[in-house]
GROMACS .gro file of C-alpha atoms in nm:
model
  100
    1UNK     CA    1   1.054  -0.211  -1.056
    2UNK     CA    2   0.992  -0.394  -0.722
    3UNK     CA    3   0.663  -0.580  -0.761
    4UNK     CA    4   0.638  -0.605  -0.379
    5UNK     CA    5   0.595  -0.233  -0.334
    6UNK     CA    6   0.243  -0.081  -0.326
    7UNK     CA    7   0.348   0.166  -0.594
    8UNK     CA    8   0.409  -0.100  -0.843
    9UNK     CA    9   0.031  -0.168  -0.893
   10UNK     CA   10  -0.055   0.201  -0.894
   11UNK     CA   11   0.239   0.275  -1.145
   12UNK     CA   12   0.113  -0.035  -1.371
   13UNK     CA   13  -0.248   0.095  -1.342
   14UNK     CA   14  -0.132   0.462  -1.451
   15UNK     CA   15   0.051   0.315  -1.748
   16UNK     CA   16  -0.242   0.096  -1.849
   17UNK     CA   17  -0.475   0.410  -1.816
   18UNK     CA   18  -0.255   0.619  -2.046
   19UNK     CA   19  -0.238   0.324  -2.294
   20UNK     CA   20  -0.614   0.347  -2.323
   21UNK     CA   21  -0.616   0.727  -2.353
   22UNK     CA   22  -0.289   0.915  -2.405
   23UNK     CA   23  -0.462   1.254  -2.348
   24UNK     CA   24  -0.477   1.157  -1.976
   25UNK     CA   25  -0.105   1.242  -1.957
   26UNK     CA   26  -0.237   1.608  -1.931
   27UNK     CA   27  -0.451   1.497  -1.632
   28UNK     CA   28  -0.213   1.290  -1.420
   29UNK     CA   29  -0.290   1.463  -1.097
   30UNK     CA   30  -0.661   1.543  -1.145
   31UNK     CA   31  -0.762   1.245  -1.345
   32UNK     CA   32  -0.527   0.964  -1.315
   33UNK     CA   33  -0.434   0.961  -0.945
   34UNK     CA   34  -0.789   1.008  -0.831
   35UNK     CA   35  -0.913   0.709  -1.050
   36UNK     CA   36  -0.637   0.491  -0.905
   37UNK     CA   37  -0.689   0.608  -0.541
   38UNK     CA   38  -1.070   0.522  -0.576
   39UNK     CA   39  -0.994   0.180  -0.731
   40UNK     CA   40  -0.752   0.098  -0.453
   41UNK     CA   41  -0.938   0.273  -0.160
   42UNK     CA   42  -0.668   0.526  -0.087
   43UNK     CA   43  -0.609   0.898  -0.161
   44UNK     CA   44  -0.441   1.050  -0.473
   45UNK     CA   45  -0.162   1.190  -0.257
   46UNK     CA   46  -0.079   0.839  -0.137
   47UNK     CA   47  -0.096   0.713  -0.513
   48UNK     CA   48   0.156   0.980  -0.624
   49UNK     CA   49   0.392   0.911  -0.329
   50UNK     CA   50   0.399   0.545  -0.375
   51UNK     CA   51   0.457   0.586  -0.751
   52UNK     CA   52   0.740   0.824  -0.663
   53UNK     CA   53   0.876   0.572  -0.421
   54UNK     CA   54   0.887   0.275  -0.667
   55UNK     CA   55   1.047   0.502  -0.933
   56UNK     CA   56   1.304   0.610  -0.676
   57UNK     CA   57   1.395   0.267  -0.562
   58UNK     CA   58   1.436   0.150  -0.921
   59UNK     CA   59   1.652   0.440  -0.998
   60UNK     CA   60   1.863   0.403  -0.707
   61UNK     CA   61   1.909   0.028  -0.724
   62UNK     CA   62   2.000  -0.017  -1.087
   63UNK     CA   63   2.011   0.349  -1.218
   64UNK     CA   64   2.226   0.268  -1.549
   65UNK     CA   65   2.018  -0.023  -1.638
   66UNK     CA   66   1.694   0.144  -1.566
   67UNK     CA   67   1.776   0.444  -1.781
   68UNK     CA   68   1.888   0.252  -2.068
   69UNK     CA   69   1.589   0.023  -2.057
   70UNK     CA   70   1.343   0.312  -2.018
   71UNK     CA   71   1.504   0.600  -2.221
   72UNK     CA   72   1.737   0.415  -2.451
   73UNK     CA   73   2.126   0.460  -2.500
   74UNK     CA   74   2.100   0.839  -2.585
   75UNK     CA   75   1.989   0.915  -2.222
   76UNK     CA   76   2.266   0.713  -2.047
   77UNK     CA   77   2.391   1.053  -1.922
   78UNK     CA   78   2.076   1.128  -1.742
   79UNK     CA   79   2.153   1.202  -1.373
   80UNK     CA   80   1.822   1.312  -1.230
   81UNK     CA   81   1.538   1.089  -1.148
   82UNK     CA   82   1.235   1.111  -1.369
   83UNK     CA   83   0.920   1.250  -1.248
   84UNK     CA   84   0.619   1.047  -1.220
   85UNK     CA   85   0.466   1.202  -1.524
   86UNK     CA   86   0.797   1.159  -1.727
   87UNK     CA   87   0.822   0.795  -1.625
   88UNK     CA   88   0.469   0.696  -1.676
   89UNK     CA   89   0.425   0.858  -2.010
   90UNK     CA   90   0.746   0.737  -2.145
   91UNK     CA   91   0.666   0.375  -2.064
   92UNK     CA   92   0.317   0.413  -2.201
   93UNK     CA   93   0.447   0.572  -2.536
   94UNK     CA   94   0.715   0.300  -2.582
   95UNK     CA   95   0.441   0.024  -2.509
   96UNK     CA   96   0.213   0.200  -2.755
   97UNK     CA   97   0.461   0.208  -3.044
   98UNK     CA   98   0.552  -0.160  -2.979
   99UNK     CA   99   0.179  -0.264  -3.007
  100UNK     CA  100   0.149  -0.090  -3.344
   0.00000   0.00000   0.00000
């Protein structure tokens, strides 16, 4: 992911929030985005949009490497860009497993 994009910090914050409480994955739009928006003095809609942009840029630039790194070899056939929720929860779950 490109660290110079605003969405990088928002994405990182969302992942950290889910690592703290995986139940937040059920409240991504009503809990996670508003909390990030408040922290960074913006709106939940801008948070969601910026996260979408950073995921899209990563997907478009290095799709094969991106898919392999995030989803593993089994998903190398994946064509569609993951949603914000899919991306954030997948990374949070992988990090959570690696921490155990």
